[in-house]
Coordinates of N, CA, C and O and ligand atoms in Angstrom, one line a residue:
X1 N -5.0 8.3 18.8 CA -5.2 6.9 18.4 C -3.8 6.2 18.3 O -3.0 6.6 17.6
X2 N -3.7 5.0 19.0 CA -2.5 4.3 18.8 C -2.5 3.4 17.6 O -3.6 3.3 17.0
X3 N -1.4 2.6 17.4 CA -1.4 1.8 16.2 C -2.4 0.7 16.2 O -3.1 0.5 15.2
X4 N -2.6 0.1 17.3 CA -3.6 -1.0 17.4 C -5.0 -0.5 17.1 O -5.8 -1.0 16.3
X5 N -5.3 0.7 17.7 CA -6.7 1.3 17.5 C -6.8 1.7 16.0 O -7.9 1.5 15.4
X6 N -5.8 2.2 15.4 CA -5.9 2.6 14.0 C -6.1 1.4 13.1 O -6.9 1.5 12.1
X7 N -5.5 0.3 13.3 CA -5.7 -0.9 12.5 C -7.0 -1.5 12.8 O -7.7 -1.9 11.8
X8 N -7.4 -1.5 14.0 CA -8.7 -2.1 14.4 C -9.9 -1.3 13.9 O -10.9 -1.9 13.6
X9 N -9.7 0.0 13.6 CA -10.7 0.8 13.1 C -10.8 0.8 11.6 O -11.6 1.5 11.0
X10 N -9.9 0.1 11.0 CA -9.8 0.0 9.5 C -10.4 -1.3 9.0 O -9.8 -2.3 9.1
X11 N -11.6 -1.2 8.4 CA -12.3 -2.4 7.9 C -11.4 -3.3 7.0 O -11.6 -4.5 7.1
X12 N -10.6 -2.7 6.2 CA -9.8 -3.5 5.3 C -9.0 -4.6 6.0 O -8.9 -5.7 5.6
X13 N -8.4 -4.2 7.2 CA -7.7 -5.2 8.0 C -8.6 -5.9 9.0 O -8.5 -7.1 9.2
X14 N -9.4 -5.1 9.7 CA -10.2 -5.6 10.8 C -11.2 -6.6 10.4 O -11.5 -7.5 11.2
X15 N -11.7 -6.6 9.2 CA -12.7 -7.6 8.8 C -12.1 -9.0 8.6 O -12.8 -10.0 8.6
X16 N -10.8 -9.0 8.4 CA -10.2 -10.3 8.1 C -9.1 -10.8 9.1 O -8.7 -12.0 9.1
X17 N -8.7 -9.9 9.9 CA -7.6 -10.3 10.9 C -8.3 -10.4 12.3 O -9.2 -9.6 12.7
X18 N -7.8 -11.4 13.1 CA -8.2 -11.6 14.5 C -7.6 -10.4 15.3 O -6.6 -9.9 15.0
X19 N -8.3 -10.2 16.4 CA -7.9 -9.2 17.4 C -6.4 -9.3 17.7 O -5.6 -8.4 17.7
X20 N -6.0 -10.6 18.0 CA -4.6 -10.8 18.4 C -3.6 -10.5 17.3 O -2.5 -10.1 17.5
X21 N -4.1 -10.8 16.1 CA -3.2 -10.5 14.9 C -3.0 -9.0 14.7 O -1.9 -8.5 14.4
X22 N -4.1 -8.3 14.9 CA -4.1 -6.9 14.8 C -3.1 -6.3 15.9 O -2.3 -5.4 15.6
X23 N -3.1 -6.9 17.1 CA -2.2 -6.4 18.1 C -0.8 -6.7 17.7 O 0.1 -5.8 17.9
X24 N -0.5 -7.8 17.1 CA 0.9 -8.2 16.7 C 1.3 -7.3 15.6 O 2.4 -6.7 15.6
X25 N 0.5 -7.1 14.6 CA 0.8 -6.2 13.5 C 1.1 -4.8 14.0 O 2.0 -4.1 13.5
X26 N 0.3 -4.3 14.9 CA 0.4 -3.0 15.4 C 1.8 -2.8 16.1 O 2.4 -1.8 16.0
X27 N 2.2 -3.8 16.8 CA 3.5 -3.8 17.5 C 4.6 -3.7 16.6 O 5.7 -3.1 16.8
X28 N 4.4 -4.3 15.4 CA 5.5 -4.3 14.4 C 5.4 -3.0 13.5 O 6.3 -2.8 12.6
X29 N 4.4 -2.2 13.7 CA 4.3 -1.0 12.8 C 5.0 0.2 13.5 O 5.1 0.2 14.7
X30 N 5.5 1.0 12.6 CA 6.2 2.2 13.1 C 5.4 3.4 12.9 O 5.0 3.7 11.7
X31 N 5.0 4.2 13.9 CA 4.2 5.4 13.7 C 5.1 6.6 13.4 O 6.0 6.8 14.2
X32 N 4.9 7.3 12.3 CA 5.8 8.4 11.9 C 4.9 9.6 11.5 O 3.9 9.4 10.8
X33 N 5.3 10.8 11.9 CA 4.5 12.0 11.5 C 5.5 12.8 10.5 O 6.6 13.0 10.9
X34 N 4.9 13.2 9.4 CA 5.7 14.0 8.4 C 5.0 15.3 8.2 O 3.8 15.4 8.1
X35 N 5.8 16.4 8.0 CA 5.2 17.7 7.7 C 4.6 17.7 6.2 O 5.1 17.0 5.4
X36 N 3.7 18.6 6.0 CA 3.1 18.8 4.7 C 4.3 19.1 3.7 O 5.3 19.7 4.0
X37 N 4.2 18.5 2.5 CA 5.2 18.7 1.5 C 6.2 17.6 1.4 O 6.9 17.5 0.4
X38 N 6.3 16.7 2.4 CA 7.3 15.7 2.4 C 7.0 14.7 1.3 O 5.9 14.3 1.1
X39 N 8.1 14.3 0.6 CA 8.0 13.2 -0.4 C 8.0 11.9 0.4 O 9.1 11.6 1.0
X40 N 7.0 11.1 0.4 CA 7.0 9.9 1.2 C 7.4 8.7 0.4 O 8.0 7.8 0.9
X41 N 7.1 8.7 -0.9 CA 7.6 7.7 -1.8 C 8.0 8.3 -3.2 O 7.3 9.2 -3.6
X42 N 9.1 7.9 -3.7 CA 9.6 8.4 -5.0 C 9.3 7.3 -6.1 O 9.7 6.2 -5.9
X43 N 8.6 7.7 -7.1 CA 8.4 6.8 -8.3 C 9.7 6.2 -8.7 O 10.7 6.9 -8.8
X44 N 9.7 4.9 -8.9 CA 10.9 4.1 -9.4 C 11.8 3.7 -8.2 O 12.8 3.0 -8.4
X45 N 11.5 4.2 -7.0 CA 12.3 3.8 -5.9 C 12.3 2.3 -5.6 O 11.3 1.7 -6.0
X46 N 13.3 1.8 -4.9 CA 13.4 0.4 -4.7 C 13.0 0.0 -3.3 O 13.2 -1.2 -2.9
X47 N 12.5 0.9 -2.5 CA 12.1 0.6 -1.1 C 10.7 -0.1 -1.2 O 10.1 -0.1 -2.2
X48 N 10.3 -0.6 0.0 CA 9.1 -1.4 -0.2 C 8.2 -1.5 1.1 O 7.5 -2.5 1.2
X49 N 8.1 -0.5 1.9 CA 7.2 -0.6 3.0 C 5.8 -0.1 2.5 O 5.7 0.6 1.5
X50 N 4.7 -0.5 3.3 CA 3.4 0.1 3.0 C 3.1 1.0 4.2 O 3.6 0.8 5.3
X51 N 2.3 2.0 3.9 CA 1.9 3.0 4.9 C 0.4 3.2 5.1 O -0.3 3.4 4.0
X52 N -0.1 3.1 6.3 CA -1.5 3.3 6.5 C -1.6 4.7 7.1 O -0.9 5.1 8.0
X53 N -2.5 5.5 6.4 CA -2.7 6.9 6.9 C -3.6 6.9 8.1 O -4.7 6.5 8.1
X54 N -3.0 7.5 9.2 CA -3.8 7.7 10.4 C -4.5 9.0 10.4 O -5.7 9.1 10.8
X55 N -3.8 10.1 10.0 CA -4.4 11.4 9.9 C -3.7 12.1 8.8 O -2.5 11.9 8.5
X56 N -4.4 13.1 8.1 CA -3.8 13.9 7.1 C -4.1 13.3 5.7 O -4.8 12.3 5.6
X57 N -3.6 14.0 4.7 CA -3.9 13.6 3.3 C -2.6 13.5 2.5 O -1.7 14.3 2.7
X58 N -2.5 12.7 1.5 CA -1.4 12.6 0.6 C -1.9 12.6 -0.9 O -3.1 12.3 -1.1
X59 N -1.0 13.1 -1.8 CA -1.4 13.0 -3.2 C -0.5 12.0 -3.9 O 0.7 12.0 -3.6
X60 N -1.1 11.2 -4.8 CA -0.3 10.3 -5.6 C -0.2 10.9 -7.0 O -1.2 11.2 -7.6
X61 N 1.0 11.0 -7.5 CA 1.2 11.4 -8.9 C 2.1 10.4 -9.6 O 2.9 9.7 -9.0
X62 N 2.0 10.4 -10.9 CA 2.8 9.5 -11.7 C 3.4 10.3 -12.9 O 2.7 11.2 -13.4
X63 N 4.6 10.0 -13.3 CA 5.3 10.7 -14.3 C 6.3 11.6 -13.7 O 6.5 11.7 -12.5
X64 N 7.1 12.3 -14.6 CA 8.2 13.1 -14.0 C 7.7 14.3 -13.3 O 6.5 14.6 -13.4
X65 N 8.6 14.9 -12.5 CA 8.2 16.1 -11.7 C 7.3 17.1 -12.4 O 6.3 17.5 -11.9
X66 N 7.8 17.5 -13.6 CA 7.1 18.6 -14.2 C 5.9 18.2 -15.0 O 4.9 18.9 -15.1
X67 N 5.9 16.9 -15.4 CA 4.7 16.4 -16.2 C 3.9 15.4 -15.4 O 3.1 14.7 -16.0
X68 N 4.2 15.3 -14.1 CA 3.5 14.3 -13.3 C 2.0 14.5 -13.3 O 1.5 15.6 -13.3
X69 N 1.2 13.4 -13.4 CA -0.2 13.4 -13.5 C -0.8 13.1 -12.1 O -0.3 12.2 -11.5
X70 N -1.8 13.8 -11.7 CA -2.5 13.5 -10.5 C -3.2 12.2 -10.7 O -4.0 12.0 -11.6
X71 N -3.0 11.3 -9.8 CA -3.6 9.9 -9.8 C -4.7 9.8 -8.8 O -5.8 9.3 -9.0
X72 N -4.4 10.3 -7.5 CA -5.4 10.1 -6.4 C -5.0 11.0 -5.3 O -3.8 11.4 -5.1
X73 N -6.0 11.3 -4.4 CA -5.7 11.9 -3.1 C -6.2 10.9 -2.1 O -7.3 10.4 -2.3
X74 N -5.4 10.6 -1.1 CA -5.8 9.6 -0.1 C -5.8 10.2 1.3 O -5.0 11.0 1.6
X75 N -6.7 9.7 2.1 CA -6.9 10.3 3.5 C -6.9 9.1 4.5 O -6.6 8.0 4.2
X76 N -7.3 9.5 5.7 CA -7.3 8.5 6.8 C -8.0 7.2 6.5 O -9.0 7.2 5.9
X77 N -7.3 6.1 6.9 CA -7.8 4.8 6.6 C -7.3 4.2 5.3 O -7.2 3.0 5.2
X78 N -6.9 5.0 4.4 CA -6.3 4.5 3.1 C -4.9 4.1 3.4 O -4.3 4.5 4.4
X79 N -4.3 3.3 2.5 CA -2.9 3.0 2.6 C -2.3 3.2 1.2 O -2.9 3.3 0.2
X80 N -0.9 3.3 1.2 CA -0.2 3.4 0.0 C 1.2 2.7 0.2 O 1.6 2.4 1.3
X81 N 1.8 2.4 -1.0 CA 3.1 1.7 -0.9 C 2.9 0.2 -1.0 O 3.9 -0.6 -1.0
X82 N 1.6 -0.3 -1.1 CA 1.4 -1.7 -1.1 C 1.8 -2.4 -2.4 O 2.0 -3.6 -2.4
X83 N 1.9 -1.6 -3.5 CA 2.1 -2.3 -4.8 C 3.5 -2.8 -4.8 O 3.7 -4.0 -5.1
X84 N 4.5 -2.0 -4.4 CA 5.9 -2.5 -4.4 C 6.1 -3.6 -3.3 O 6.7 -4.6 -3.5
X85 N 5.4 -3.4 -2.2 CA 5.6 -4.4 -1.1 C 5.0 -5.7 -1.5 O 5.6 -6.8 -1.2
X86 N 3.9 -5.7 -2.2 CA 3.2 -7.0 -2.5 C 3.8 -7.7 -3.7 O 3.7 -8.9 -3.9
X87 N 4.5 -6.9 -4.6 CA 5.0 -7.5 -5.9 C 6.5 -7.6 -6.0 O 7.0 -8.3 -6.9
X88 N 7.2 -6.7 -5.2 CA 8.7 -6.6 -5.4 C 9.1 -5.7 -6.5 O 10.3 -5.5 -6.8
X89 N 8.1 -5.1 -7.1 CA 8.4 -4.2 -8.2 C 8.8 -2.8 -7.7 O 8.7 -2.6 -6.5
X90 N 9.3 -2.0 -8.5 CA 9.7 -0.6 -8.1 C 8.4 0.2 -7.9 O 7.4 -0.1 -8.3
X91 N 8.6 1.3 -7.2 CA 7.5 2.2 -6.8 C 6.8 2.7 -8.1 O 7.4 3.2 -9.0
X92 N 5.5 2.5 -8.2 CA 4.7 2.9 -9.4 C 4.4 4.3 -9.5 O 4.0 4.8 -10.6
X93 N 4.5 5.1 -8.4 CA 4.1 6.5 -8.4 C 4.8 7.2 -7.3 O 5.5 6.6 -6.5
X94 N 4.7 8.5 -7.3 CA 5.2 9.4 -6.2 C 4.1 9.7 -5.2 O 3.0 9.9 -5.7
X95 N 4.4 9.7 -4.0 CA 3.4 10.0 -2.9 C 4.0 11.2 -2.1 O 5.1 11.1 -1.5
X96 N 3.2 12.3 -2.0 CA 3.6 13.5 -1.2 C 2.6 13.8 -0.2 O 1.4 13.7 -0.5
X97 N 3.0 14.3 1.0 CA 2.1 14.7 2.0 C 1.5 16.1 1.6 O 2.2 17.1 1.4
X98 N 0.1 16.2 1.5 CA -0.5 17.4 1.2 C -0.7 18.3 2.5 O -0.8 19.5 2.4
X99 N -0.8 17.5 3.6 CA -1.0 18.2 5.0 C 0.1 17.5 5.8 O 0.7 16.5 5.4
X100 N 0.2 17.9 7.1 CA 0.9 17.1 8.0 C 0.2 15.7 8.1 O -1.0 15.7 8.0
X101 N 1.0 14.7 8.1 CA 0.4 13.3 7.9 C 1.0 12.4 8.9 O 2.3 12.4 9.1
X102 N 0.2 11.6 9.6 CA 0.7 10.5 10.5 C 0.4 9.2 9.8 O -0.7 8.9 9.4
X103 N 1.5 8.4 9.6 CA 1.3 7.1 9.0 C 1.9 6.0 9.9 O 2.7 6.2 10.7
X104 N 1.4 4.8 9.6 CA 1.9 3.6 10.2 C 2.7 2.9 9.2 O 2.1 2.5 8.1
X105 N 4.0 2.7 9.4 CA 4.8 2.0 8.4 C 4.8 0.5 8.7 O 5.1 0.1 9.8
X106 N 4.5 -0.3 7.7 CA 4.5 -1.7 7.8 C 5.5 -2.3 6.8 O 5.3 -2.1 5.6
X107 N 6.4 -3.1 7.3 CA 7.4 -3.7 6.4 C 6.9 -5.0 5.8 O 6.0 -5.6 6.3
X108 N 7.6 -5.5 4.8 CA 7.3 -6.8 4.2 C 7.3 -7.9 5.3 O 6.4 -8.7 5.4
X109 N 8.4 -7.9 6.1 CA 8.5 -9.0 7.1 C 7.5 -8.9 8.2 O 7.1 -9.9 8.7
X110 N 7.0 -7.7 8.4 CA 5.9 -7.5 9.5 C 4.6 -8.1 9.0 O 3.9 -8.7 9.8
X111 N 4.3 -8.0 7.7 CA 3.0 -8.4 7.2 C 3.0 -9.8 6.7 O 2.0 -10.5 6.6
X112 N 4.2 -10.3 6.3 CA 4.3 -11.6 5.6 C 3.5 -12.8 6.4 O 2.8 -13.5 5.7
X113 N 3.7 -12.9 7.7 CA 3.0 -14.0 8.3 C 1.5 -14.0 8.2 O 0.8 -15.0 8.1
X114 N 0.9 -12.7 8.1 CA -0.5 -12.6 8.1 C -1.0 -12.8 6.6 O -2.2 -13.3 6.5
X115 N -0.2 -12.6 5.6 CA -0.6 -12.9 4.3 C -0.6 -14.4 4.1 O -1.5 -15.0 3.5
X116 N 0.4 -15.1 4.7 CA 0.4 -16.6 4.6 C -0.8 -17.2 5.3 O -1.4 -18.2 4.8
X117 N -1.2 -16.6 6.4 CA -2.2 -17.3 7.2 C -3.6 -16.8 6.8 O -4.6 -17.5 7.2
X118 N -3.7 -15.8 6.1 CA -5.1 -15.2 5.8 C -5.3 -15.0 4.3 O -5.0 -13.9 3.8
X119 N -5.7 -16.0 3.6 CA -5.8 -15.9 2.1 C -6.7 -14.7 1.7 O -6.5 -14.1 0.7
X120 N -7.7 -14.4 2.6 CA -8.6 -13.3 2.2 C -7.9 -12.0 2.2 O -8.3 -11.1 1.5
X121 N -6.9 -11.8 3.0 CA -6.1 -10.6 3.0 C -5.4 -10.5 1.7 O -5.3 -9.4 1.1
X122 N -4.8 -11.6 1.2 CA -4.2 -11.6 -0.1 C -5.2 -11.1 -1.2 O -4.9 -10.3 -2.0
X123 N -6.4 -11.7 -1.2 CA -7.4 -11.4 -2.2 C -7.7 -9.9 -2.1 O -7.9 -9.2 -3.1
X124 N -7.8 -9.3 -0.9 CA -8.1 -7.9 -0.7 C -7.0 -7.0 -1.3 O -7.3 -6.1 -2.0
X125 N -5.8 -7.4 -1.0 CA -4.7 -6.6 -1.6 C -4.7 -6.7 -3.1 O -4.5 -5.8 -3.8
X126 N -5.0 -7.9 -3.6 CA -5.0 -8.2 -5.0 C -6.1 -7.3 -5.7 O -5.9 -6.7 -6.8
X127 N -7.2 -7.1 -5.0 CA -8.3 -6.3 -5.6 C -7.8 -4.8 -5.7 O -8.1 -4.1 -6.7
X128 N -7.1 -4.4 -4.6 CA -6.6 -3.0 -4.6 C -5.6 -2.8 -5.7 O -5.7 -1.8 -6.5
X129 N -4.7 -3.8 -5.8 CA -3.7 -3.7 -6.9 C -4.3 -3.6 -8.3 O -3.9 -2.8 -9.1
X130 N -5.3 -4.4 -8.5 CA -6.0 -4.5 -9.8 C -6.6 -3.1 -10.1 O -6.4 -2.6 -11.2
X131 N -7.3 -2.5 -9.1 CA -8.0 -1.3 -9.4 C -7.0 -0.1 -9.6 O -7.1 0.7 -10.5
X132 N -5.9 -0.1 -8.7 CA -5.0 1.0 -8.8 C -4.2 0.9 -10.1 O -3.9 1.8 -10.7
X133 N -3.8 -0.4 -10.4 CA -3.0 -0.6 -11.7 C -3.9 -0.1 -12.9 O -3.4 0.5 -13.8
X134 N -5.2 -0.4 -12.9 CA -6.0 0.0 -14.0 C -6.1 1.5 -14.1 O -6.1 2.1 -15.2
X135 N -6.1 2.2 -12.9 CA -6.1 3.7 -13.0 C -4.8 4.2 -13.5 O -4.7 5.2 -14.3
X136 N -3.7 3.6 -13.1 CA -2.3 4.0 -13.6 C -2.3 3.7 -15.1 O -1.8 4.6 -15.9
X137 N -2.9 2.6 -15.6 CA -2.9 2.3 -17.0 C -3.7 3.3 -17.8 O -3.3 3.7 -18.9
X138 N -4.8 3.8 -17.2 CA -5.6 4.8 -17.9 C -4.8 6.1 -18.0 O -4.9 6.8 -19.0
X139 N -4.0 6.4 -16.9 CA -3.2 7.6 -17.0 C -2.1 7.5 -18.0 O -1.7 8.5 -18.6
X140 N -1.5 6.3 -18.1 CA -0.3 6.1 -18.9 C -0.4 5.5 -20.2 O 0.4 5.7 -21.1
X141 N -1.4 4.6 -20.4 CA -1.4 3.7 -21.6 C -1.3 2.3 -21.2 O -2.2 1.7 -20.6
X142 N -0.1 1.7 -21.3 CA 0.1 0.2 -21.1 C 0.3 -0.1 -19.7 O 0.7 0.7 -18.8
X143 N 0.2 -1.4 -19.4 CA 0.5 -1.9 -18.0 C 1.8 -2.7 -18.0 O 2.0 -3.6 -18.7
X144 N 2.6 -2.3 -17.0 CA 3.9 -3.0 -16.8 C 3.6 -4.4 -16.2 O 4.4 -5.3 -16.2
X145 N 2.4 -4.6 -15.7 CA 2.0 -5.8 -15.0 C 1.3 -6.8 -16.0 O 1.0 -7.9 -15.5
X146 N 1.1 -6.4 -17.2 CA 0.2 -7.2 -18.0 C 0.6 -8.7 -18.2 O -0.2 -9.6 -18.2
X147 N 2.0 -8.9 -18.3 CA 2.5 -10.2 -18.4 C 2.4 -11.0 -17.1 O 1.9 -12.1 -16.9
X148 N 2.9 -10.2 -16.0 CA 2.9 -10.8 -14.7 C 1.6 -11.2 -14.2 O 1.4 -12.1 -13.4
X149 N 0.6 -10.4 -14.7 CA -0.8 -10.6 -14.1 C -1.6 -11.7 -14.8 O -2.8 -11.9 -14.5
X150 N -1.0 -12.5 -15.6 CA -1.8 -13.5 -16.3 C -2.4 -14.5 -15.3 O -3.5 -15.0 -15.5
X151 N -1.7 -14.8 -14.2 CA -2.4 -15.6 -13.2 C -3.1 -14.8 -12.1 O -3.6 -15.4 -11.2
X152 N -3.2 -13.5 -12.3 CA -3.9 -12.7 -11.4 C -3.0 -12.1 -10.3 O -1.9 -12.7 -10.0
X153 N -3.3 -11.0 -9.7 CA -2.5 -10.4 -8.7 C -2.4 -11.3 -7.4 O -1.3 -11.3 -6.8
X154 N -3.4 -12.0 -7.1 CA -3.3 -12.8 -5.9 C -2.2 -13.9 -6.0 O -1.4 -14.1 -5.1
X155 N -2.1 -14.5 -7.2 CA -1.0 -15.5 -7.5 C 0.3 -14.8 -7.4 O 1.3 -15.3 -6.9
X156 N 0.4 -13.6 -8.0 CA 1.6 -12.9 -8.0 C 2.1 -12.6 -6.6 O 3.3 -12.8 -6.3
X157 N 1.2 -12.2 -5.7 CA 1.5 -11.9 -4.3 C 2.0 -13.2 -3.6 O 3.0 -13.2 -3.0
X158 N 1.2 -14.2 -3.9 CA 1.6 -15.5 -3.2 C 3.0 -16.0 -3.6 O 3.8 -16.4 -2.8
X159 N 3.2 -15.8 -4.9 CA 4.6 -16.3 -5.4 C 5.7 -15.4 -4.8 O 6.7 -15.9 -4.4
X160 N 5.4 -14.1 -4.7 CA 6.4 -13.2 -4.2 C 6.7 -13.5 -2.7 O 7.8 -13.3 -2.3
X161 N 5.7 -13.9 -2.0 CA 5.8 -14.2 -0.6 C 6.2 -15.6 -0.4 O 6.2 -16.1 0.8
X162 N 6.4 -16.4 -1.5 CA 6.9 -17.7 -1.3 C 5.8 -18.7 -0.9 O 6.2 -19.8 -0.4
X163 N 4.5 -18.4 -1.1 CA 3.5 -19.3 -0.7 C 3.1 -20.3 -1.8 O 3.5 -20.2 -2.9
Ligands
CMP201 P1 3.8 1.6 -4.7 O1 3.9 1.3 -6.2 O2 4.5 0.8 -3.8 O3 4.3 3.1 -4.5 C1 3.5 4.2 -5.1 C2 2.1 4.0 -4.5 O4 1.1 4.9 -5.0 C3 1.5 2.6 -4.9 O5 2.3 1.6 -4.3 C4 0.1 2.8 -4.4 O6 0.0 2.7 -3.0 C5 -0.1 4.3 -4.8 N1 -1.0 4.3 -6.0 C6 -0.6 3.9 -7.2 N2 -1.6 4.0 -8.1 C7 -2.7 4.4 -7.3 C8 -4.1 4.7 -7.6 N3 -4.6 4.6 -8.8 N4 -4.9 5.1 -6.6 C9 -4.4 5.3 -5.4 N5 -3.1 5.0 -5.0 C10 -2.3 4.6 -6.0

């Protein structure tokens, strides 16, 4: 499956983006394969791409290495890394490849035009952020986003992207 097919087969993106937008986004995505065990994202890191899983599985954990809590297991079609990309915050959790994993890496500049042009995409990401942050809150206690989130995640994303 090439990048365009992977995005076109993913309802999260395909339901709100035009065919030609999917083709442009796919051209801007970088396909990378990592072996099982690779750390794909380090909690607290300052990098900010998002990754769509094409094949394989990853585990999301939060907290330090020894006391890290299992937060989620994600497989094909799911994405991760969207929280830092959408908000500018540091990485909220650690993501590790459980199997060999193929991902499409999408940078902030690659996705920015589509967020500006497609309010529904912003709303969708905001929904994911709300749910995932609530799960992190349950694992941890308080929310680092509680103040920022007064206007909602959609506003937060739009402000961060300058809209
Ligand atoms: P980010 O904070 O950029 O980097 C760590 C990633 O872990 C985060 O984005 C999400 O993609 C992912 N993540 C955090 N919490 C959850 C959750 N509750 N369920 C699934 N994935 C999560």
